[in-house]
Amino acid sequence: MKIILFVLFFLSFIKVSVAQLQFEFTWKGKRIELEKVYLFANNDSIQFSELKCYLSNISLIDQKNKVSTIAPSYFLIDLEDSNSLVLNSALDISKYRRITLIFGLDSSVNNSGNIEGVLDPIHGMYWAWNSGYIHSKISGKSNRVPTKKQEFEFHIGGFRAPNQTYFNFELPISGNNIQLELAPFFDNLDLKNENQLMIPGKKAHDFAKSLTALISIK
Amino acid sequence: MKKIKLVLSVGIILLFLSFNIKEGNPFYIPENWPKPFYNFEDNQLTRDKFELGRTLFYDETLSRDSTISCASCHLQYSGFTHIDHALSHGIDGEIGNRNSPVLINLAWNSFFHWDGGVNNLDKQAINPLIHPKEMGNNLPEVIRRLNNSKFYKKRFLSAFGDSVISTSNLLHALSNFTLALVSANSKYDLMKRGVAGSEFTDQEKSGYQLFLKNCNSCHTEPLFHSNAFKRNGLKIDEELKDIGRMAITQRKSDSMLFKVPTLRNIEFSFPYMHDGRFNKLKEVVDHYSSIPAHQLIVSKELKKIKKPFTDQQKKDLIAFLKTLSDKQFLYNKDFMFQRNER
């Protein structure tokens, strides 16, 4: 009996030691926390009230170019829900060389009838009038926004070409943390004139494209 | 090989028959109709789900203040649309931006809404549930209410084998009902099937010929739509400023394109067009008759109408349109609100 317990204990320990992928939003390399104040280079301030995005179709590629897919295929990252930041998988990522994934959800998901789990529109990441998922929500406030409440709110989505907002990309695995670095995105944004986005279109496409370029593994 | 084919076709016929019997979901594919677009693998049709969908369709408690049901805007005897109101009336007396469309033969639609913004019937119902001018609710609240109801927990358990009610099962139940709204027993259909007593009168025949020549390229038989977006010559309403398809695609070339709607049961589904601007079929036919006079961009199919219809031709066209009325459908007891269900 004791031996079994010992083995069980040992097994559970092995499981924990599997290197798992984590997701984090960062501001100049620091992990972002909701409602905390961050600074631009000129000391303008910014804080976030909501950070959410979909990742999908994650595959890992090993030394021999063998591809393994992480199931389930869809992940809804929500900074408010720490469980959502760990991309649980039985695969030990330290054994792999490269990773491919989609930032967002591709058109087949947007067109299909599957709305189970993280795809359930109940999570508020869905546009009903223009069927399709909101791939990312980035909201908060900054003194750069010239309104009374100083709030900005970006709902980025849309899957119809040429304004699709999902992007496929591949990265070398150089750590366990998938990071989305937001400072350069806001540096290039004119928050004075652009602080709301609620519809698919060219703007959403451009936003999603520049966000994708800011994803790295550390 | 031949044997397999025979077994297969007998199987398929049996399958269709099984759809027709009372025990099954009343959805069926009428003879000689094209293949439906709806993906039935996502949502198997059953009698239980159909009846549950029907209960939900007539239930006001799905709206924020329990005053509006789907049926408030989709009434059976008008082909499941609003009548009298040009624009839909929802919660708190709010008036929407569009005329509610008929719910007929939805399995054959490849997209939904006047601008095609909705790509899947199962996802359509989210719109009215959460629209601030329709039912004004939100999904977490709808799901919470259903899960708090012993009545619905029992019904969902029996329909889906799961008493925990999910968005997916709610939407699938509603689709089980709306898909079943098949209309294919109008005088036109009976005439096509050669049923005695359903022969067209001379006037209907003449109207049918006019229709085939001028209207069928967009309102194509047997569904009387074509899953397409077209410009039928309506001028933009300066107050509503509804630009149609362009709101979805953001493409300038899609400005003022609207879905070609079905004309089945058109006699009873007034008012007409996306903004309900016409009350009578006569006005619709007058509109098509006078398009060449408008200096507007219209879809090429309408360029065939070279000169205005004569009064006689207009009457004939309307007589034909009325052969698309299907009383069996409009008064089908199986689609009605069922008393004493609870």
XYZ file of C-alpha atoms in Angstrom:
560
model
C 0.000 0.000 0.000
C 2.729 2.388 1.040
C 4.613 1.573 -2.127
C 1.593 2.375 -4.281
C 1.157 5.671 -2.492
C 4.796 6.401 -2.988
C 4.556 5.625 -6.715
C 1.454 7.760 -7.027
C 3.185 10.612 -5.271
C 6.125 10.217 -7.579
C 3.919 10.119 -10.685
C 2.099 13.261 -9.700
C 5.454 14.917 -9.258
C 6.462 13.941 -12.804
C 3.277 15.419 -14.164
C 3.945 18.772 -12.524
C 7.448 18.847 -13.885
C 6.253 18.734 -17.492
C 7.138 22.095 -18.983
C 3.908 23.854 -19.867
C 3.266 26.839 -22.037
C 2.115 29.980 -20.283
C 0.680 33.089 -21.826
C 1.425 36.590 -20.636
C 0.657 40.128 -21.735
C 3.670 42.358 -21.126
C 4.472 46.069 -20.963
C 8.150 46.673 -21.717
C 8.901 43.088 -20.741
C 6.972 43.159 -17.441
C 3.943 40.959 -16.958
C 0.836 43.153 -17.079
C -1.604 43.176 -14.171
C -5.120 44.546 -14.575
C -5.735 48.077 -13.268
C -2.030 48.676 -12.543
C -0.574 51.878 -14.018
C 2.154 51.608 -16.671
C 4.071 54.431 -18.275
C 4.936 55.476 -21.801
C 8.437 56.850 -22.486
C 7.133 60.409 -21.969
C 5.496 59.405 -18.654
C 1.956 59.345 -20.049
C 0.065 56.624 -18.211
C -1.954 53.609 -19.279
C -3.825 50.899 -17.421
C -5.799 47.893 -18.583
C -9.246 46.740 -17.495
C -9.674 43.857 -19.924
C -7.189 41.791 -21.925
C -8.491 38.780 -23.787
C -7.574 36.923 -26.940
C -8.051 33.631 -28.736
C -5.218 31.316 -29.723
C -5.865 28.219 -31.779
C -4.389 25.226 -33.576
C -1.178 25.023 -31.550
C 1.323 22.481 -32.876
C 4.804 21.612 -31.667
C 7.616 20.517 -33.957
C 10.447 18.352 -32.629
C 14.072 17.865 -33.720
C 13.029 15.354 -36.376
C 10.347 17.736 -37.733
C 7.584 15.570 -36.320
C 4.490 17.640 -35.610
C 2.364 17.114 -32.473
C -0.831 19.020 -31.890
C -1.947 20.376 -28.538
C -5.549 19.507 -27.801
C -8.003 21.177 -27.388
C -7.381 23.361 -30.385
C -8.927 26.553 -29.007
C -7.762 28.699 -26.118
C -9.427 31.792 -24.753
C -6.800 33.780 -22.888
C -8.350 36.080 -20.279
C -6.072 37.990 -17.944
C -8.818 37.971 -15.330
C -8.822 34.168 -15.209
C -5.378 32.868 -14.277
C -6.327 29.305 -15.262
C -6.790 30.452 -18.829
C -3.162 31.589 -19.006
C -1.782 28.052 -18.738
C -2.100 26.167 -22.008
C -2.515 22.795 -20.386
C -1.085 19.932 -22.312
C 0.422 16.544 -21.688
C 3.201 17.434 -24.132
C 6.477 18.503 -22.569
C 7.443 21.513 -24.634
C 11.122 21.306 -23.703
C 11.314 18.390 -26.133
C 10.290 20.560 -29.049
C 12.137 22.957 -31.285
C 9.456 25.129 -32.849
C 5.804 26.021 -32.346
C 3.108 27.009 -34.842
C -0.168 28.605 -33.874
C -2.928 30.917 -34.957
C -3.477 34.228 -33.204
C -7.276 34.342 -33.386
C -9.680 31.796 -34.850
C -9.616 30.923 -38.533
C -12.559 31.207 -40.910
C -13.504 27.533 -40.591
C -14.172 28.041 -36.866
C -16.082 31.242 -37.583
C -18.227 29.470 -40.149
C -18.852 26.260 -38.253
C -21.729 25.525 -35.917
C -19.423 24.451 -33.070
C -19.923 26.760 -30.098
C -18.841 24.489 -27.274
C -16.423 25.346 -24.464
C -14.353 28.487 -25.011
C -16.199 29.020 -28.303
C -19.486 29.576 -26.436
C -20.757 33.099 -27.272
C -21.661 33.398 -23.588
C -18.034 34.505 -23.032
C -18.859 37.774 -24.791
C -16.253 37.270 -27.501
C -18.829 36.987 -30.283
C -20.539 39.399 -32.647
C -24.054 38.235 -33.378
C -25.000 40.775 -36.075
C -21.912 39.959 -38.132
C -21.453 36.307 -37.160
C -17.934 35.869 -35.983
C -15.605 35.902 -33.049
C -13.962 38.907 -31.477
C -10.390 37.652 -31.488
C -9.033 40.131 -28.979
C -10.412 42.642 -26.522
C -8.026 45.305 -25.261
C -9.613 47.871 -22.969
C -8.461 50.298 -20.333
C -7.683 53.956 -19.849
C -4.917 56.426 -20.547
C -4.480 60.170 -20.155
C -3.794 60.171 -23.900
C -7.509 59.600 -24.550
C -9.064 63.070 -24.672
C -12.523 62.088 -23.331
C -13.757 62.619 -19.791
C -13.449 58.953 -18.848
C -10.141 58.575 -20.747
C -11.183 55.082 -21.799
C -10.137 53.105 -24.839
C -11.792 49.914 -26.042
C -10.653 47.761 -28.941
C -12.696 44.757 -30.057
C -10.653 43.205 -32.814
C -12.214 40.590 -35.062
C -13.423 39.646 -38.514
C -12.589 36.651 -40.653
C -13.583 37.668 -44.165
C -10.723 38.256 -46.602
C -9.067 40.661 -47.139
C -9.797 41.920 -43.600
C -9.264 38.686 -41.697
C -7.818 39.161 -38.218
C -6.367 35.696 -37.629
C -2.724 35.051 -38.356
C -0.738 31.889 -38.547
C 2.824 32.060 -37.293
C 5.797 29.980 -36.256
C 8.356 30.655 -33.512
C 11.436 28.899 -32.153
C 10.821 27.573 -28.638
C 13.254 29.449 -26.466
C 11.267 29.334 -23.231
C 7.851 28.517 -21.713
C 6.225 31.901 -21.955
C 4.310 33.105 -24.969
C 4.445 36.876 -24.588
C 2.360 39.538 -26.241
C 4.263 42.800 -25.738
C 1.812 45.690 -25.864
C 4.051 48.776 -25.455
C 5.132 49.064 -29.132
C 1.501 48.604 -30.211
C 0.430 51.598 -28.127
C 3.546 53.593 -29.090
C 2.427 53.379 -32.708
C -1.187 54.197 -31.919
C -2.630 57.679 -31.857
C -4.867 57.208 -28.800
C -6.064 60.769 -29.119
C -7.906 59.943 -32.322
C -8.183 56.191 -32.180
C -9.648 54.838 -28.984
C -12.631 52.737 -30.105
C -12.980 49.807 -32.465
C -16.076 47.622 -32.579
C -16.320 46.346 -36.157
C -14.388 44.156 -38.572
C -12.566 45.938 -41.379
C -9.154 47.118 -42.519
C -8.344 48.744 -39.178
C -9.045 45.512 -37.295
C -6.926 43.599 -39.785
C -4.016 46.012 -39.354
C -4.307 45.959 -35.554
C -4.294 42.166 -35.417
C -1.359 42.010 -37.792
C 0.770 44.330 -35.699
C -0.194 42.487 -32.501
C 0.832 39.174 -34.055
C 4.268 40.615 -34.846
C 4.681 41.404 -31.133
C 4.295 37.826 -29.968
C 7.441 36.000 -28.907
C 8.518 33.116 -26.700
C 10.784 33.855 -23.801
C -23.527 -2.804 -57.165
C -27.143 -2.510 -58.352
C -28.281 -4.205 -55.178
C -26.402 -1.701 -53.065
C -28.016 1.131 -54.976
C -31.444 -0.399 -54.463
C -30.878 -0.889 -50.741
C -29.534 2.626 -50.498
C -32.459 4.217 -52.273
C -34.984 2.209 -50.266
C -33.105 3.358 -47.179
C -33.236 6.966 -48.268
C -36.942 6.755 -49.038
C -37.575 5.202 -45.630
C -35.540 7.996 -44.077
C -37.734 10.610 -45.760
C -40.865 8.777 -44.706
C -39.606 8.682 -41.159
C -39.225 12.469 -41.274
C -42.865 12.705 -42.271
C -44.424 10.675 -39.542
C -45.761 12.415 -36.479
C -43.100 10.998 -34.213
C -40.232 12.674 -36.062
C -39.204 16.272 -36.515
C -41.606 17.602 -39.189
C -38.717 18.817 -41.358
C -38.618 17.149 -44.765
C -37.111 17.724 -48.190
C -39.861 18.198 -50.771
C -39.651 16.263 -54.026
C -37.267 17.674 -56.640
C -35.878 20.314 -54.341
C -32.161 21.074 -54.188
C -29.982 19.876 -51.328
C -30.371 22.008 -48.170
C -27.428 24.101 -46.919
C -27.962 23.397 -43.247
C -25.456 20.974 -41.777
C -27.649 18.383 -40.070
C -24.620 16.627 -38.636
C -24.183 19.537 -36.233
C -27.715 19.246 -34.957
C -29.679 16.043 -35.311
C -33.366 16.681 -35.740
C -35.733 14.953 -33.357
C -39.337 15.338 -32.262
C -38.306 16.180 -28.689
C -35.970 18.964 -29.792
C -38.593 20.311 -32.185
C -41.208 20.524 -29.429
C -38.708 22.090 -27.048
C -37.742 24.609 -29.739
C -41.418 25.421 -30.247
C -41.921 26.034 -26.518
C -38.889 28.342 -26.465
C -40.041 30.157 -29.611
C -43.304 31.119 -27.906
C -41.776 31.883 -24.486
C -41.593 35.554 -23.449
C -39.388 34.782 -20.454
C -36.402 34.669 -22.782
C -36.595 38.462 -23.056
C -35.231 40.784 -20.365
C -38.614 41.785 -18.933
C -40.554 38.701 -20.058
C -42.697 40.596 -22.577
C -41.348 39.566 -25.981
C -41.034 36.130 -27.553
C -39.700 35.172 -30.957
C -43.311 34.876 -32.057
C -43.929 38.551 -31.204
C -42.111 39.387 -34.428
C -42.590 36.104 -36.281
C -46.305 35.216 -36.436
C -47.301 31.979 -38.071
C -50.296 33.148 -40.097
C -48.168 35.762 -41.848
C -45.449 33.267 -42.797
C -43.676 33.918 -39.490
C -43.113 37.636 -39.907
C -44.462 40.765 -38.273
C -47.404 42.191 -40.069
C -48.648 45.756 -40.121
C -45.370 47.074 -38.724
C -42.866 48.226 -41.326
C -40.040 47.928 -38.803
C -39.831 45.382 -36.012
C -41.249 46.232 -32.568
C -39.355 44.871 -29.591
C -38.817 45.365 -25.883
C -39.927 48.678 -24.251
C -41.734 49.499 -27.504
C -38.383 49.993 -29.226
C -38.535 50.094 -32.996
C -35.783 48.284 -34.880
C -34.073 49.240 -38.118
C -35.510 46.492 -40.263
C -38.630 44.646 -41.287
C -38.708 41.159 -39.789
C -38.374 38.551 -42.550
C -40.477 35.412 -42.985
C -39.161 32.162 -41.507
C -39.779 29.722 -44.337
C -37.622 26.878 -45.686
C -34.626 28.141 -43.708
C -32.608 24.963 -44.303
C -32.113 26.192 -47.871
C -30.705 29.603 -46.911
C -26.938 29.897 -47.101
C -26.966 33.102 -45.024
C -29.371 35.056 -42.828
C -30.533 38.638 -42.289
C -31.111 41.244 -44.986
C -27.383 41.955 -45.164
C -26.229 38.324 -44.825
C -24.430 39.210 -41.583
C -25.318 35.850 -40.042
C -23.683 32.801 -41.565
C -25.283 29.967 -39.647
C -28.885 29.425 -38.568
C -27.768 28.071 -35.190
C -26.037 31.348 -34.411
C -28.864 33.575 -35.651
C -31.000 33.439 -32.506
C -28.261 35.094 -30.426
C -29.194 38.324 -32.250
C -32.795 38.781 -31.104
C -31.998 37.493 -27.602
C -29.377 40.160 -26.909
C -30.459 42.956 -29.269
C -31.359 46.004 -27.137
C -34.321 46.747 -29.436
C -35.560 43.164 -29.692
C -35.508 40.946 -26.578
C -32.912 43.029 -24.711
C -31.428 40.187 -22.697
C -27.881 38.818 -22.400
C -26.731 35.231 -22.864
C -25.511 34.503 -19.325
C -28.910 35.673 -18.004
C -30.901 33.618 -20.530
C -28.907 30.499 -19.667
C -29.216 31.214 -15.933
C -33.008 31.563 -16.172
C -33.378 28.344 -18.121
C -31.183 26.449 -15.675
C -33.316 27.742 -12.801
C -36.458 26.318 -14.355
C -37.424 22.766 -13.385
C -39.696 22.653 -16.411
C -36.901 23.417 -18.872
C -34.337 21.221 -17.135
C -36.661 18.266 -17.666
C -37.307 19.193 -21.284
C -33.605 19.654 -22.104
C -32.735 16.415 -20.349
C -35.233 14.548 -22.466
C -34.203 16.302 -25.703
C -30.416 16.388 -25.306
C -29.687 13.894 -22.520
C -28.271 16.739 -20.458
C -30.135 18.737 -17.839
C -27.428 21.405 -17.706
C -28.635 23.865 -20.332
C -25.922 25.260 -22.592
C -26.001 27.993 -25.235
C -25.381 25.343 -27.851
C -28.374 23.202 -26.851
C -30.641 26.254 -26.564
C -29.729 27.322 -30.102
C -30.009 23.790 -31.462
C -33.503 23.418 -30.002
C -34.613 26.704 -31.589
C -33.187 25.591 -34.955
C -35.001 22.269 -34.648
C -38.206 24.281 -34.659
C -37.366 26.917 -37.262
C -35.911 24.348 -39.695
C -39.181 22.436 -39.544
C -41.044 25.424 -41.013
C -41.124 23.939 -44.509
C -43.683 25.383 -46.908
C -44.210 23.352 -50.090
C -47.946 22.834 -50.425
C -49.109 25.982 -52.178
C -51.304 25.858 -55.249
C -48.111 26.338 -57.274
C -46.585 23.209 -55.715
C -49.731 21.154 -56.225
C -49.906 22.306 -59.856
C -46.262 21.280 -60.342
C -47.022 17.869 -58.860
C -50.021 17.523 -61.183
C -52.557 17.271 -58.367
C -56.088 17.332 -59.798
C -57.971 20.561 -59.172
C -54.832 22.662 -58.864
C -54.527 23.631 -62.526
C -53.657 27.298 -63.037
C -56.313 29.646 -64.409
C -55.459 31.507 -67.607
C -54.594 34.577 -65.571
C -52.268 32.621 -63.267
C -50.641 31.013 -66.293
C -50.013 34.381 -67.859
C -48.656 35.710 -64.545
C -46.369 32.688 -64.245
C -44.925 33.358 -67.721
C -44.317 36.996 -66.830
C -42.700 35.890 -63.594
C -40.378 33.418 -65.302
C -39.303 36.092 -67.740
C -38.823 38.999 -65.325
C -38.435 37.768 -61.771
C -37.233 34.167 -61.696
C -33.558 35.006 -62.254
C -33.459 36.383 -58.702
C -36.549 34.841 -57.048
C -35.725 31.408 -58.442
C -38.118 28.428 -58.270
C -38.762 26.323 -56.276
C -37.492 28.354 -53.290
C -38.233 31.728 -54.900
C -34.939 33.205 -53.761
C -31.384 32.618 -54.912
C -29.157 33.018 -51.844
C -27.854 36.169 -53.493
C -27.570 39.880 -52.756
C -29.016 42.228 -55.355
C -29.981 45.810 -55.909
C -33.640 45.877 -56.882
C -33.879 49.593 -57.538
C -35.125 50.862 -54.173
C -33.874 54.312 -53.274
C -32.057 54.556 -49.950
C -34.310 55.656 -47.073
C -32.790 58.952 -45.955
C -33.762 58.427 -42.323
C -32.641 54.827 -41.864
C -29.574 55.116 -44.121
C -29.436 51.332 -44.387
C -26.595 50.460 -46.763
C -27.286 46.711 -46.674
C -24.470 44.300 -47.404
C -21.796 47.000 -47.215
C -22.258 47.222 -43.431
C -20.904 43.676 -43.257
C -18.191 43.643 -45.895
C -17.136 47.336 -45.776
C -16.887 47.162 -49.572
C -18.238 50.182 -51.470
C -19.380 47.906 -54.283
C -21.750 46.184 -51.825
C -23.633 49.364 -50.990
C -27.436 48.917 -51.153
C -27.206 45.203 -51.876
C -29.876 43.267 -49.997
C -30.771 39.615 -49.728
C -33.225 38.358 -52.339
C -36.079 37.171 -50.093
C -38.325 34.201 -50.787
C -41.745 35.016 -52.241
C -43.494 32.031 -50.704
C -46.636 33.125 -48.803
C -45.957 36.672 -49.988
C -49.689 37.441 -50.050
C -49.704 37.337 -46.233
C -46.268 38.672 -45.285
C -46.800 42.387 -45.902
C -45.362 44.961 -45.488
C -42.606 44.334 -48.009
C -38.867 44.997 -48.454
C -36.105 45.352 -45.821
C -37.698 48.513 -44.438
C -41.311 47.491 -44.996
C -41.900 50.444 -47.304
C -44.633 48.806 -49.407
C -47.913 47.576 -47.972
C -49.474 45.993 -51.037
C -48.277 43.673 -53.758
C -49.638 46.217 -56.236
C -47.040 48.739 -54.983
C -44.273 46.159 -55.377
C -45.268 45.378 -58.942
C -45.592 49.103 -59.693
C -42.070 49.543 -58.373
C -40.582 46.877 -60.649
C -42.611 48.250 -63.535
C -41.170 51.734 -63.157
C -37.503 50.945 -62.506
C -36.259 51.915 -65.974
C -37.401 55.438 -65.193
C -35.190 55.604 -62.082
C -31.671 56.695 -62.781
C -30.323 54.153 -60.324
C -27.824 51.368 -60.444
C -29.814 48.153 -60.395
C -28.665 44.551 -60.741
C -28.408 43.400 -64.329
C -31.275 40.888 -64.053
C -33.685 43.809 -63.810
C -32.501 45.402 -67.017
C -34.640 42.783 -68.774
C -37.736 44.733 -67.792
C -37.586 47.081 -70.776
C -40.993 48.706 -70.578
C -43.572 49.144 -67.830
C -46.055 46.314 -67.257
C -49.603 46.957 -68.462
C -52.366 46.996 -65.857
C -53.435 43.561 -67.047
C -49.897 42.210 -66.708
C -49.652 43.595 -63.187
C -52.885 41.843 -62.217
C -51.659 38.605 -63.760
C -48.358 38.773 -61.882
C -50.160 39.313 -58.597
C -52.521 36.429 -59.356
C -49.475 34.219 -59.814
C -47.800 35.460 -56.617
C -50.937 34.445 -54.732
C -50.536 30.847 -55.911
C -47.502 30.736 -53.588
C -49.734 30.879 -50.512
C -49.669 27.664 -48.526
C -52.611 27.464 -46.121
C -51.501 24.074 -44.813
C -48.308 25.771 -43.660
C -49.879 28.960 -42.319
C -52.410 27.023 -40.250
C -50.350 23.941 -39.404
C -51.336 23.093 -35.815
C -47.938 21.555 -35.167
C -46.274 24.971 -35.495
C -48.696 26.758 -33.160
C -48.327 27.693 -29.516
C -49.371 24.665 -27.456
C -51.535 25.367 -24.456
C -51.364 23.149 -21.362
C -47.757 22.272 -22.016
C -46.618 23.053 -18.506
